[in-house]
Amino acid sequence: LAPLRESGGGSVPEGGSLRLSCVAPPGVIGTYCMAWFRQAPGKEREGVAVVDSEGNTNAEDYVKGRFFASKDDVNNILYLEMTKLKAEDTAVYYCAQFEEPECTGGFRASSYGIWGQGTPVTVSS
C-alpha cells in the first residue's frame, strides 16, 4: 500500500466543486508539511496548495480563492476543497509529504519524497 492514499476525484461540470482527501499514516499530518500537486496530460506536475504542521496554508495563484487545503490531525487526513472548477483544472491530483514541519520546499515537486498514487479530476466545459 502507498503511504499516502488520495480519494474523492471524479467528473464534474465547470463551476462545480469537489473535495479530495488524502489519508496518511498516524502522526504524519500533524508533523510534516503536506502538499497537493496536480499533473495534466502532457504537462509537468505543478503545485496546488501546501499546509504546514501548524495548519498554515498557501496556494498557487492559479487556484487561490478557489481551492482550499486543510487537515485533520486526529484522523490523519489532508483535504483539498476545490470550488469554481474550470476545464483547465482537469488533472490527476496527488498529495505529497515534505521532510520538515514547515513548507520550505514550497511548490517544487522535487522537494517532496513521499507521494500518493493520485486521484483523477475531470472538469467538463
mmCIF file of C-alpha atoms in Angstrom:
data_model
loop_
_atom_site.group_PDB
_atom_site.id
_atom_site.type_symbol
_atom_site.label_atom_id
_atom_site.label_comp_id
_atom_site.label_asym_id
_atom_site.label_seq_id
_atom_site.Cartn_x
_atom_site.Cartn_y
_atom_site.Cartn_z
ATOM 1 C CA LEU A 1 0.000 0.000 0.000
ATOM 2 C CA ALA A 2 1.165 3.526 -0.807
ATOM 3 C CA PRO A 3 1.924 5.523 2.356
ATOM 4 C CA LEU A 4 -0.439 8.279 1.196
ATOM 5 C CA ARG A 5 -3.830 7.444 -0.312
ATOM 6 C CA GLU A 6 -5.917 10.012 -2.169
ATOM 7 C CA SER A 7 -9.613 9.769 -2.921
ATOM 8 C CA GLY A 8 -12.507 11.971 -3.971
ATOM 9 C CA GLY A 9 -11.694 12.600 -7.608
ATOM 10 C CA GLY A 10 -14.357 12.414 -10.287
ATOM 11 C CA SER A 11 -16.049 14.183 -13.174
ATOM 12 C CA VAL A 12 -17.842 17.486 -12.684
ATOM 13 C CA PRO A 13 -19.064 20.318 -14.924
ATOM 14 C CA GLU A 14 -17.369 23.696 -14.915
ATOM 15 C CA GLY A 15 -18.332 25.721 -11.886
ATOM 16 C CA GLY A 16 -18.735 22.603 -9.781
ATOM 17 C CA SER A 17 -16.965 21.535 -6.598
ATOM 18 C CA LEU A 18 -15.105 18.509 -5.306
ATOM 19 C CA ARG A 19 -13.342 17.627 -2.081
ATOM 20 C CA LEU A 20 -10.261 15.474 -2.235
ATOM 21 C CA SER A 21 -8.932 13.529 0.729
ATOM 22 C CA CYS A 22 -5.505 12.099 1.451
ATOM 23 C CA VAL A 23 -5.114 9.575 4.257
ATOM 24 C CA ALA A 24 -1.663 9.390 5.814
ATOM 25 C CA PRO A 25 -0.060 7.126 8.437
ATOM 26 C CA PRO A 26 -0.621 8.155 12.068
ATOM 27 C CA GLY A 27 1.304 11.237 13.095
ATOM 28 C CA VAL A 28 2.359 12.354 9.631
ATOM 29 C CA ILE A 29 -0.228 15.055 9.013
ATOM 30 C CA GLY A 30 0.494 16.775 12.325
ATOM 31 C CA THR A 31 4.265 16.547 11.966
ATOM 32 C CA TYR A 32 5.177 17.427 8.397
ATOM 33 C CA CYS A 33 4.377 19.920 5.717
ATOM 34 C CA MET A 34 1.892 18.361 3.298
ATOM 35 C CA ALA A 35 1.105 19.433 -0.224
ATOM 36 C CA TRP A 36 -1.248 18.941 -3.125
ATOM 37 C CA PHE A 37 0.099 18.756 -6.652
ATOM 38 C CA ARG A 38 -1.523 18.015 -9.990
ATOM 39 C CA GLN A 39 -0.451 16.775 -13.378
ATOM 40 C CA ALA A 40 -2.439 17.279 -16.532
ATOM 41 C CA PRO A 41 -1.873 15.095 -19.616
ATOM 42 C CA GLY A 42 1.302 16.126 -21.389
ATOM 43 C CA LYS A 43 2.255 18.653 -18.735
ATOM 44 C CA GLU A 44 4.653 18.726 -15.824
ATOM 45 C CA ARG A 45 3.499 18.203 -12.284
ATOM 46 C CA GLU A 46 2.634 21.523 -10.661
ATOM 47 C CA GLY A 47 1.921 22.679 -7.149
ATOM 48 C CA VAL A 48 -1.569 23.472 -5.938
ATOM 49 C CA ALA A 49 -1.564 24.079 -2.184
ATOM 50 C CA VAL A 50 0.501 23.397 0.923
ATOM 51 C CA VAL A 51 -0.305 23.022 4.622
ATOM 52 C CA ASP A 52 2.406 23.143 7.262
ATOM 53 C CA SER A 53 2.385 21.184 10.519
ATOM 54 C CA GLU A 54 0.646 24.060 12.303
ATOM 55 C CA GLY A 55 -2.105 24.329 9.734
ATOM 56 C CA ASN A 56 -0.879 27.404 7.882
ATOM 57 C CA THR A 57 -1.800 27.180 4.209
ATOM 58 C CA ASN A 58 -0.729 28.649 0.922
ATOM 59 C CA ALA A 59 -1.937 28.142 -2.625
ATOM 60 C CA GLU A 60 -0.650 28.848 -6.100
ATOM 61 C CA ASP A 61 -2.108 31.932 -7.776
ATOM 62 C CA TYR A 62 -3.997 29.929 -10.386
ATOM 63 C CA VAL A 63 -6.150 28.284 -7.694
ATOM 64 C CA LYS A 64 -6.055 30.906 -4.951
ATOM 65 C CA GLY A 65 -9.544 31.843 -3.846
ATOM 66 C CA ARG A 66 -10.981 28.665 -5.403
ATOM 67 C CA PHE A 67 -9.060 25.795 -3.789
ATOM 68 C CA PHE A 68 -8.580 25.448 -0.056
ATOM 69 C CA ALA A 69 -6.297 22.991 1.717
ATOM 70 C CA SER A 70 -6.964 21.847 5.261
ATOM 71 C CA LYS A 71 -6.126 18.941 7.546
ATOM 72 C CA ASP A 72 -7.429 16.781 10.341
ATOM 73 C CA ASP A 73 -4.544 15.845 12.609
ATOM 74 C CA VAL A 74 -6.609 13.482 14.720
ATOM 75 C CA ASN A 75 -7.763 11.342 11.802
ATOM 76 C CA ASN A 76 -4.591 11.874 9.736
ATOM 77 C CA ILE A 77 -6.373 13.304 6.703
ATOM 78 C CA LEU A 78 -5.356 16.089 4.339
ATOM 79 C CA TYR A 79 -8.131 17.763 2.346
ATOM 80 C CA LEU A 80 -8.381 19.856 -0.778
ATOM 81 C CA GLU A 81 -11.682 21.662 -1.218
ATOM 82 C CA MET A 82 -11.997 22.666 -4.865
ATOM 83 C CA THR A 83 -14.657 25.172 -5.902
ATOM 84 C CA LYS A 84 -15.494 27.061 -9.105
ATOM 85 C CA LEU A 85 -13.747 24.349 -11.082
ATOM 86 C CA LYS A 86 -12.546 25.137 -14.577
ATOM 87 C CA ALA A 87 -11.756 22.852 -17.502
ATOM 88 C CA GLU A 88 -8.053 23.655 -17.054
ATOM 89 C CA ASP A 89 -8.188 22.141 -13.559
ATOM 90 C CA THR A 90 -8.500 18.708 -15.184
ATOM 91 C CA ALA A 91 -5.571 16.617 -13.944
ATOM 92 C CA VAL A 92 -4.508 13.800 -11.678
ATOM 93 C CA TYR A 93 -4.179 15.226 -8.174
ATOM 94 C CA TYR A 94 -1.530 13.961 -5.784
ATOM 95 C CA CYS A 95 -0.767 14.541 -2.146
ATOM 96 C CA ALA A 96 2.838 14.621 -1.011
ATOM 97 C CA GLN A 97 4.780 14.722 2.238
ATOM 98 C CA PHE A 98 7.718 17.034 2.890
ATOM 99 C CA GLU A 99 10.557 16.139 5.227
ATOM 100 C CA GLU A 100 10.132 19.126 7.578
ATOM 101 C CA PRO A 101 7.249 20.729 9.528
ATOM 102 C CA GLU A 102 7.474 23.984 7.566
ATOM 103 C CA CYS A 103 6.856 24.117 3.845
ATOM 104 C CA THR A 104 10.319 25.343 2.901
ATOM 105 C CA GLY A 105 10.163 23.209 -0.213
ATOM 106 C CA GLY A 106 7.360 25.378 -1.488
ATOM 107 C CA PHE A 107 5.709 24.107 -4.653
ATOM 108 C CA ARG A 108 8.724 22.298 -6.060
ATOM 109 C CA ALA A 109 7.698 18.707 -6.715
ATOM 110 C CA SER A 110 11.315 17.557 -6.472
ATOM 111 C CA SER A 111 11.391 18.636 -2.815
ATOM 112 C CA TYR A 112 8.779 16.070 -1.793
ATOM 113 C CA GLY A 113 9.841 12.497 -1.243
ATOM 114 C CA ILE A 114 6.639 10.640 -0.436
ATOM 115 C CA TRP A 115 3.650 10.590 -2.780
ATOM 116 C CA GLY A 116 0.250 9.037 -3.130
ATOM 117 C CA GLN A 117 -0.999 7.251 -6.208
ATOM 118 C CA GLY A 118 -3.167 10.173 -7.336
ATOM 119 C CA THR A 119 -6.853 10.677 -7.950
ATOM 120 C CA PRO A 120 -8.179 11.925 -11.312
ATOM 121 C CA VAL A 121 -10.322 15.029 -11.661
ATOM 122 C CA THR A 122 -12.104 15.812 -14.910
ATOM 123 C CA VAL A 123 -13.897 19.120 -15.406
ATOM 124 C CA SER A 124 -16.100 19.330 -18.463
ATOM 125 C CA SER A 125 -16.797 22.607 -20.236
#
